[in-house]
Short mmCIF file of C-alpha atoms in Angstrom, two decimals:
data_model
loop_
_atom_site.label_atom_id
_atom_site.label_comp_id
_atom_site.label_asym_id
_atom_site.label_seq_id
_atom_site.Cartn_x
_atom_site.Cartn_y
_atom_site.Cartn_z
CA UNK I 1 -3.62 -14.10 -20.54
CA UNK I 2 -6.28 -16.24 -18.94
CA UNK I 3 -9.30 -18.29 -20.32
CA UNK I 4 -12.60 -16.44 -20.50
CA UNK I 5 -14.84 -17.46 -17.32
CA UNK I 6 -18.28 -18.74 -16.92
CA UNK I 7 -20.89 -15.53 -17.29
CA UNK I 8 -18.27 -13.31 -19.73
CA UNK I 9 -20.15 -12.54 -23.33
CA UNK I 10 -19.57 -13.99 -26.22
CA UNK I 11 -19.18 -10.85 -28.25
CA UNK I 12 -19.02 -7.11 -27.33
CA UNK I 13 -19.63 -4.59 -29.71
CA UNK I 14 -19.28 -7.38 -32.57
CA UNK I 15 -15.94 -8.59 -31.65
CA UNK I 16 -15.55 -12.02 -30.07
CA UNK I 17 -13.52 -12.49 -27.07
CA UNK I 18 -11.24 -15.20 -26.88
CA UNK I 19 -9.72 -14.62 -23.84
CA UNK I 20 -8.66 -12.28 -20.36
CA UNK I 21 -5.49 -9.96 -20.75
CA UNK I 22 -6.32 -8.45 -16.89
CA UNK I 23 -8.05 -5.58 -15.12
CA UNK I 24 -7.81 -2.50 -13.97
CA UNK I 25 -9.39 0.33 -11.45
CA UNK I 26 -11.72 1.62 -14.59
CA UNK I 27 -12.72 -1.84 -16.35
CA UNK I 28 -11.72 -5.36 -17.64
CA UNK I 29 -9.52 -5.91 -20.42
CA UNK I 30 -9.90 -9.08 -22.83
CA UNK I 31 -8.09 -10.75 -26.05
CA UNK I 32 -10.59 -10.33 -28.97
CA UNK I 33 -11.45 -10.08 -32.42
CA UNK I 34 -12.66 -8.26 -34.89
CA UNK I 35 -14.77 -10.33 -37.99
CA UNK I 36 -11.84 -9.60 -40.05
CA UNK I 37 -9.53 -11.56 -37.58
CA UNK I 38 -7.47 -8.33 -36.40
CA UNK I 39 -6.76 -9.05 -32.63
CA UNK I 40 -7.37 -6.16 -30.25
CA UNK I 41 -7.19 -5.54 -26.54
CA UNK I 42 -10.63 -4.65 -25.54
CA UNK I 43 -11.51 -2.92 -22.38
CA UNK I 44 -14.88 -2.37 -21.00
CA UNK I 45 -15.41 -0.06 -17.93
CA UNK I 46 -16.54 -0.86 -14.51
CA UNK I 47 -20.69 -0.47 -14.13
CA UNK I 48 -19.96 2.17 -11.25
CA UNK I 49 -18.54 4.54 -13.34
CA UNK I 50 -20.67 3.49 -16.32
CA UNK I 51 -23.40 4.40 -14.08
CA UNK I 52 -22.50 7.95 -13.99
CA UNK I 53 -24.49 10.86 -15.95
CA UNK I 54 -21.88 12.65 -17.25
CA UNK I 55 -19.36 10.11 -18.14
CA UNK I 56 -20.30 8.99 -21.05
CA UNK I 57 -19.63 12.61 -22.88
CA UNK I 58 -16.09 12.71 -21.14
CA UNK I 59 -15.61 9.40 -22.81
CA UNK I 60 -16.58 10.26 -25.83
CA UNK I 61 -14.86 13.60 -26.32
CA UNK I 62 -11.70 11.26 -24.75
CA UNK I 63 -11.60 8.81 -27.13
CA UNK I 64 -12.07 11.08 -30.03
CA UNK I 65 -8.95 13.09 -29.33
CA UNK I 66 -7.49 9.71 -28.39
CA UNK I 67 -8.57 8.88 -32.04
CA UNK I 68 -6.49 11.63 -33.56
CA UNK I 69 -2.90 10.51 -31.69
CA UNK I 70 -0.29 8.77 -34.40
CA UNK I 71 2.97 7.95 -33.16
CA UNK I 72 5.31 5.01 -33.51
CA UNK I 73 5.52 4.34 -29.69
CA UNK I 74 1.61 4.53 -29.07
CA UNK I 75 -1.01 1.72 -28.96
CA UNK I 76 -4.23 3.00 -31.55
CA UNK I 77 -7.35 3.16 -30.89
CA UNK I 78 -9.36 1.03 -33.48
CA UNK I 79 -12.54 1.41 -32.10
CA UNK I 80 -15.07 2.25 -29.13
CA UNK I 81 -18.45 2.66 -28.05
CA UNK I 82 -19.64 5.52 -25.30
CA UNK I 83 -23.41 5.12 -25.73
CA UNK I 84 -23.80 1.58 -24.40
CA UNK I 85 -25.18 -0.09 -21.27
CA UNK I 86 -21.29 -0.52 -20.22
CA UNK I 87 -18.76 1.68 -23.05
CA UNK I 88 -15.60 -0.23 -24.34
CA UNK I 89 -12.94 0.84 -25.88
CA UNK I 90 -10.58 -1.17 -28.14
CA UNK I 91 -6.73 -0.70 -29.25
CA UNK I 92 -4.44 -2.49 -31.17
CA UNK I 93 -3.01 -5.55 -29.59
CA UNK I 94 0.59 -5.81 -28.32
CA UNK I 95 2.11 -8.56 -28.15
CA UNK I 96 4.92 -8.76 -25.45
CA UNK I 97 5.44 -7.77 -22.28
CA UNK I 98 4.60 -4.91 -20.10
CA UNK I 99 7.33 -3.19 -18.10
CA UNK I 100 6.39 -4.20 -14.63
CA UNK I 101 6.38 -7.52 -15.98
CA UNK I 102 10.07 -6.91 -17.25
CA UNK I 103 11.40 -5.63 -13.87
CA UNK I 104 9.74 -7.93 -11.74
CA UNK I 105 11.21 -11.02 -13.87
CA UNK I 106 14.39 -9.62 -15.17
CA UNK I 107 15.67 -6.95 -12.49
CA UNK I 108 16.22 -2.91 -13.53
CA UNK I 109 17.63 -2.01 -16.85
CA UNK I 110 21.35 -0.80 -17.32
CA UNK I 111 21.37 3.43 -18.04
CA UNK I 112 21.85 2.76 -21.96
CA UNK I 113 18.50 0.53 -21.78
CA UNK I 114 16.70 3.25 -19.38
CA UNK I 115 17.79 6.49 -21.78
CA UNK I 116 16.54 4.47 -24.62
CA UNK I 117 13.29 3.70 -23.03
CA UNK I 118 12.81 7.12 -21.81
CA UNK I 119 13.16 8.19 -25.79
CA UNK I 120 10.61 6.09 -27.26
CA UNK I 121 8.08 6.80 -23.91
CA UNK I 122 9.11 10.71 -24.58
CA UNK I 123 8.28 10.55 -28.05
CA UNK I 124 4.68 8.66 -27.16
CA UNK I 125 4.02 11.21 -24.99
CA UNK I 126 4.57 13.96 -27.35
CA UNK I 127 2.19 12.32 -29.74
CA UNK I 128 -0.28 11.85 -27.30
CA UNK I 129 0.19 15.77 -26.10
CA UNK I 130 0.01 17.36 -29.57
CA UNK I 131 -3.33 15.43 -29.44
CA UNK I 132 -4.75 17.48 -27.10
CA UNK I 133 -4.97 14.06 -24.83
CA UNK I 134 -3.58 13.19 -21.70
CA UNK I 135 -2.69 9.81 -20.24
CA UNK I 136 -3.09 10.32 -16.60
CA UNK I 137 -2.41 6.88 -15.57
CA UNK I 138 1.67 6.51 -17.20
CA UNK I 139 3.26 3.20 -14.86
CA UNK I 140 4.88 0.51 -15.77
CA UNK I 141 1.97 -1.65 -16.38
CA UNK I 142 0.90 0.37 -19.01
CA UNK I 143 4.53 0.49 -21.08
CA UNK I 144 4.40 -2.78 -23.38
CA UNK I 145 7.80 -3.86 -24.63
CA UNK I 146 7.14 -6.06 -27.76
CA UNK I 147 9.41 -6.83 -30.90
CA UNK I 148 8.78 -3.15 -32.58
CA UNK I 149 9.55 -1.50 -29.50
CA UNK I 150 8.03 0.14 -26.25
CA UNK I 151 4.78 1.18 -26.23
CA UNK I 152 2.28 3.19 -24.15
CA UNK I 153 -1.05 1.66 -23.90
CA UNK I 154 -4.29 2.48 -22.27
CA UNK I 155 -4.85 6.03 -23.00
CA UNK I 156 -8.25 7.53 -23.98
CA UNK I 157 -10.33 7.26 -20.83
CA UNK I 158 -8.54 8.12 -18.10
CA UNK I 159 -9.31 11.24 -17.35
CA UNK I 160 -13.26 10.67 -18.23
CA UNK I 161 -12.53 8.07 -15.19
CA UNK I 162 -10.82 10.75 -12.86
CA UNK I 163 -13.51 13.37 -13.54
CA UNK I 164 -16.19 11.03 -12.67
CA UNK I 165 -14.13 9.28 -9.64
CA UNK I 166 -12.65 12.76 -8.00
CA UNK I 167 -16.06 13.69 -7.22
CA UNK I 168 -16.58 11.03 -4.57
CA UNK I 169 -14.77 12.05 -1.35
CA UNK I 170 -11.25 10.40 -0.68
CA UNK I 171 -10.61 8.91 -4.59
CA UNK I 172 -8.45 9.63 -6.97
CA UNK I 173 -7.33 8.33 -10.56
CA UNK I 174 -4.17 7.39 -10.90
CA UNK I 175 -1.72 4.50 -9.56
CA UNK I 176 -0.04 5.64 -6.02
CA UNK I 177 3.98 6.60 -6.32
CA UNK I 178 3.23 7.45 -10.28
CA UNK I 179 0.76 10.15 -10.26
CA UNK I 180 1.48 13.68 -9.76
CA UNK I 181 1.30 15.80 -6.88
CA UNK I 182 -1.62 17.59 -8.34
CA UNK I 183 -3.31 14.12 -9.05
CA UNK I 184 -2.50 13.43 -5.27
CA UNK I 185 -4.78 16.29 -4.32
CA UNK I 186 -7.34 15.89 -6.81
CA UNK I 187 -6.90 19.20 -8.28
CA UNK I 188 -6.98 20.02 -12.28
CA UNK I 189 -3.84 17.88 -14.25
CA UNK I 190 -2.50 18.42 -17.70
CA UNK I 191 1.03 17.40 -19.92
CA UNK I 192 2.67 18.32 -16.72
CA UNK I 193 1.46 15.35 -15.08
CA UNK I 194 1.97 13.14 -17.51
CA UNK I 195 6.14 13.96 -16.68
CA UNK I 196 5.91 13.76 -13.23
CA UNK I 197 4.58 9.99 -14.00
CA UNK I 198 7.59 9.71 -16.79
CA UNK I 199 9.79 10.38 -14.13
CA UNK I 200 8.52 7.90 -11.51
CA UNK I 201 8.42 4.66 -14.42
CA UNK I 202 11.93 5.84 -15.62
CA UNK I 203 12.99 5.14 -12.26
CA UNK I 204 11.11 1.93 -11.41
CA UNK I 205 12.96 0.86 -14.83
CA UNK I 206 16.47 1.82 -13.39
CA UNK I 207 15.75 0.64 -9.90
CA UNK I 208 12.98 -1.95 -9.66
CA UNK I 209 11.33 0.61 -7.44
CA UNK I 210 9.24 3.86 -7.58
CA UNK I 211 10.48 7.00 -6.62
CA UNK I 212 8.26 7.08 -3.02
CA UNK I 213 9.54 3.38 -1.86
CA UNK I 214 6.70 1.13 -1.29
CA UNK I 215 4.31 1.65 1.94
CA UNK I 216 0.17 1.87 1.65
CA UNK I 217 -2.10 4.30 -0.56
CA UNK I 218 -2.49 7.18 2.12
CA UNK I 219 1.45 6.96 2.80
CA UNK I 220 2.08 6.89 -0.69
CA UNK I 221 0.32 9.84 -1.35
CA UNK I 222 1.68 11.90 1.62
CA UNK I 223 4.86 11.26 0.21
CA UNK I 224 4.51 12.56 -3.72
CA UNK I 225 3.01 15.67 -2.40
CA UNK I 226 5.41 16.38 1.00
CA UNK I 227 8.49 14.38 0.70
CA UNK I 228 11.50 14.46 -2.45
CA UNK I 229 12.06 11.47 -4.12
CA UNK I 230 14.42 8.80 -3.68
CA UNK I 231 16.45 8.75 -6.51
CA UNK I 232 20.14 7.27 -4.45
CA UNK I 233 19.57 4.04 -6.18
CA UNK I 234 20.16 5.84 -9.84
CA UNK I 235 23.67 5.19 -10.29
CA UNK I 236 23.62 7.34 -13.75
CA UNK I 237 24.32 10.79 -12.87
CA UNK I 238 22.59 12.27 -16.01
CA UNK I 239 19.63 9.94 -15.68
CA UNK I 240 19.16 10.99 -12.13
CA UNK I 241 19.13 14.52 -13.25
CA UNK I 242 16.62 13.88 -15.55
CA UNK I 243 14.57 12.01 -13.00
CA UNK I 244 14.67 14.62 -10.50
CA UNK I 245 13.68 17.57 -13.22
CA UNK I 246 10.70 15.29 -14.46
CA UNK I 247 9.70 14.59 -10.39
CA UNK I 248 9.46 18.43 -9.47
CA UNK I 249 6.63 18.83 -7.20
CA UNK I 250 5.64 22.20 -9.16
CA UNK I 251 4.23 21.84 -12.59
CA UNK I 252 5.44 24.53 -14.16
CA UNK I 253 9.30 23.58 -13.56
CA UNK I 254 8.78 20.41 -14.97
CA UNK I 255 10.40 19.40 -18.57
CA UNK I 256 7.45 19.32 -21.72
CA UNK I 257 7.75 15.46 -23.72
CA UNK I 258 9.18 17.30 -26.66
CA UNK I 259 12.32 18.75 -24.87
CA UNK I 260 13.06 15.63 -23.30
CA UNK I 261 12.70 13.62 -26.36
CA UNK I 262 14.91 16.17 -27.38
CA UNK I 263 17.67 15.56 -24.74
CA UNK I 264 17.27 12.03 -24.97
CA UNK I 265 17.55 11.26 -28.42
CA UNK I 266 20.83 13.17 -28.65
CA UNK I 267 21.88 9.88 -25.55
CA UNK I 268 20.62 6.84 -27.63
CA UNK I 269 23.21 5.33 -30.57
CA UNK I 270 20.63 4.89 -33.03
CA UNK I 271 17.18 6.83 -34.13
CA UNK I 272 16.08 3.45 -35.35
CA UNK I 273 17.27 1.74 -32.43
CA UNK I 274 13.77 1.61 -30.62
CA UNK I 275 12.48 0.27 -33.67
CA UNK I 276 13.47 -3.44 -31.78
CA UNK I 277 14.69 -5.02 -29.38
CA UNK I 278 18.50 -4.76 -29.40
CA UNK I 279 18.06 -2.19 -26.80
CA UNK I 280 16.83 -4.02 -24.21
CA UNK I 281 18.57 -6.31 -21.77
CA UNK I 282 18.97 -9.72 -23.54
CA UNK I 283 16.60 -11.89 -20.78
CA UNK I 284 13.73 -9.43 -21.66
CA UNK I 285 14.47 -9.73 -25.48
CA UNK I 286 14.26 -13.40 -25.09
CA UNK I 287 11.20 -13.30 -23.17
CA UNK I 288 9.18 -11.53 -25.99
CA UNK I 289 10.45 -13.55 -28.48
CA UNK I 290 9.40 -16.79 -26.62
CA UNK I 291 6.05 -14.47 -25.84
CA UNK I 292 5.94 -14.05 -29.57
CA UNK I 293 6.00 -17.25 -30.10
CA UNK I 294 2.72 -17.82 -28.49
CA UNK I 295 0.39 -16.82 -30.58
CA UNK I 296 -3.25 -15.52 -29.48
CA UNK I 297 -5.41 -18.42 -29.49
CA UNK I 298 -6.90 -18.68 -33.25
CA UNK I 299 -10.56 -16.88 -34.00
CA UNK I 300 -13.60 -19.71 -33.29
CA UNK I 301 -15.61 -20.69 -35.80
CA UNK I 302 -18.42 -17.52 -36.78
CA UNK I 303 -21.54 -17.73 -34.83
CA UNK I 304 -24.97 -16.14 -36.58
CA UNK I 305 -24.48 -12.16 -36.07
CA UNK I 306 -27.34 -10.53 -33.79
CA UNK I 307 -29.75 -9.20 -36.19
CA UNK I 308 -29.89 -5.34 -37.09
CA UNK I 309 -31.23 -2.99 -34.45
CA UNK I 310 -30.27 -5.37 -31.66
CA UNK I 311 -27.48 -4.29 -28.94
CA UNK I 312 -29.60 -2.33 -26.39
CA UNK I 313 -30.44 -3.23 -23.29
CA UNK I 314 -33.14 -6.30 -22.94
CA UNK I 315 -32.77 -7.00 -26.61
CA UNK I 316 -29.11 -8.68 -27.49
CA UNK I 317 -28.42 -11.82 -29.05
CA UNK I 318 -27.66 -14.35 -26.77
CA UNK I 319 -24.13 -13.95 -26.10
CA UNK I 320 -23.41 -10.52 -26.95
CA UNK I 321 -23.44 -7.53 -25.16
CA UNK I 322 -24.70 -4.21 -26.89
CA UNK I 323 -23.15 -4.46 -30.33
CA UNK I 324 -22.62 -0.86 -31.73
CA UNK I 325 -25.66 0.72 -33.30
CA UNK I 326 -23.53 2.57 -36.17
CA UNK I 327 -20.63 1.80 -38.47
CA UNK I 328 -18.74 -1.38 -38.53
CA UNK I 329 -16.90 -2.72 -35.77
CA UNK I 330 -12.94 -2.51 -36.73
CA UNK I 331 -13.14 0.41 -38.96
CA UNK I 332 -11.05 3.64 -38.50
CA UNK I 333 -13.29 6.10 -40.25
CA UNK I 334 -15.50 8.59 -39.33
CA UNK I 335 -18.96 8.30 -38.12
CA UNK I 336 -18.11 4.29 -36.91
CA UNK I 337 -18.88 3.26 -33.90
CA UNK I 338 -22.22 5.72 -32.67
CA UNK I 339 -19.83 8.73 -32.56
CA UNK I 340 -20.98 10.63 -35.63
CA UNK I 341 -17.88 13.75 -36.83
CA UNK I 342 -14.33 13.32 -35.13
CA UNK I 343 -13.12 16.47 -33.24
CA UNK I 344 -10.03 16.65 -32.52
CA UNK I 345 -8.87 18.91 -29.50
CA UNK I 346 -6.32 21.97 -30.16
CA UNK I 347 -2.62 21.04 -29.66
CA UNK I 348 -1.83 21.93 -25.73
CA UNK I 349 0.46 24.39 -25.08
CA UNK I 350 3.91 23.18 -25.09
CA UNK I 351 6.06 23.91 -21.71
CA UNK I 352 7.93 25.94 -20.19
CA UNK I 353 10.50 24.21 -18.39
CA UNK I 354 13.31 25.66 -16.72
CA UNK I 355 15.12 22.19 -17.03
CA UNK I 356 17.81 22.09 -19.80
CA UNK I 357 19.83 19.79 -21.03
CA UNK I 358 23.63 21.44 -20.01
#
């Protein structure tokens, strides 16, 4: 977390921003709040893919479904806005620390931590599938561990983002040694690939390392669609097996998220277990709770709201960028927001993996 700089707005679809939380290949992320004083992570998108004619639809059909996902491992989505100069999106905020974060400070987790982690990312993903949505961008930066357990955040836009990006010659969505073979070739991607990128942050969590070592973009690519992972640093027989199933370069052999919740749930002591921290390797529980401890900065003191009818282009408040032109900001229900009736997309199909658990 980092202090707003000179030139950021004030306020962004009525929520004020109190400070950075990072950035990403599709947008920046800040620390804000609603008027209620309900903190959220709000992202807005880059203005080249803004800038696109069709992205705004993908968006909003995204963040619809997106809408519709319940599950106790997933971040929500509280709120968003397609129709503006530069769409944001906005989810509850997390407090904690991400998984990369967690590796990179505390080393790789011991197999009873990794099974555990796999459950509670398995059981997001199956939320997130029956949806109809698809992450497309699972890594470690993107599983918070907090004091209720691990979460998946960032979901919504992604593949809005990849439809627009895959168009332009030599791109692709996606973070290289997590995305899927068929990301790697910019071809279409569904649960499957969501798996393949279980897989890969399953074994960054056992090994401090993805499954294609570390080497630049083009070589990491080249390797998740040619070359079989490297998996000798698993020690855990079983969780290497799982690994490897997940990390199949053909789709269709790949496990769905509801039979390896399945698998793994039958591995970790406790169904509430996740529900915590007791799971995790004591450093990283005592880094949230000191984490915890610092609270996000408290709201400031209310400025004078832009006046109704104000938000578009060449006629915001001073301050704000685009406030929505519909609904209330913070609120759940449908029709908030500019996006008029909620559809939610048709379960996907659920897999057919030849992967089993005996």
């Amino acid at each position: 977390m980092e202090a707003l700089r000179p030139g950021d707005p004030e306020r962004i679809g009525g929520y004020l921003l109190q400070a950075r939380l990072g950035a990403g290949g599709m947008g920046q992320v800040f620390l804000a709040r609603s008027p209620g004083g309900m903190p959220v992570a709000l992202k807005v998108v880059h203005p080249n893919l803004a800038g696109d004619r069709g992205f705004r639809a993908r968006v909003r059909r995204e963040v619809e479904a997106a809408r519709s996902v319940s599950g106790a491992f997933t971040a929500p989505v509280v709120d968003a806005d397609p129709d503006v100069r530069l769409p944001w999106l906005a989810t509850a905020f997390l407090p904690g620390l991400s998984l990369q974060d967690a590796v990179l400070t505390h080393g790789p987790f011991p197999p009873p931590a990794a099974f555990a982690l796999g459950a509670g990312l398995a059981e997001a993903l199956d939320s997130i599938h029956s949806a109809g949505v698809v992450h497309r961008d699972l890594k470690p930066s993107n599983v918070m561990l907090g004091p209720d357990g691990p979460r998946v955040i960032d979901f919504g836009i992604a593949y809005a983002a990849e439809a627009t990006v895959v168009t332009q010659a030599g791109h692709a969505i996606g973070s290289p040694g997590f995305l899927s073979p068929e990301q790697a070739r910019g071809g279409d991607t569904g649960p499957a690939s969501d798996v393949f990128s279980f897989g890969a942050v399953l074994c960054y969590a056992a090994t401090a390392d993805g499954p294609f070592g570390r080497a630049t973009v083009p070589v990491l690519l080249y390797r998740v669609v040619h070359e079989p992972p490297r998996l000798d640093g698993v020690g855990d027989p079983e969780l290497r097996a799982l690994i490897a199933a997940c990390l199949n370069k053909d789709p269709e052999h790949r496990p769905a998220a509801g039979d390896l919740l399945r698998w793994l749930a039958d591995r970790t002591p406790r169904t509430d277990v996740l529900q915590g921290t007791a799971w995790l390797p004591p450093p990283v529980t005592a880094d949230i709770a000191r984490r915890g401890r610092q609270a996000p900065p408290p709201p400031s003191p209310p400025s004078s709201p832009a006046a109704p009818g104000l938000g578009t282009p060449g006629g915001a408040a001073p301050g704000t960028l685009e406030t929505p032109r519909a609904g209330t900001p913070g609120s759940y229900g449908e029709g908030q927001a500019g996006f008029g009736r909620r559809r939610v997309l048709p379960p996907v199909r659920r897999s057919r993996a030849a992967w089993s658990s005996s």
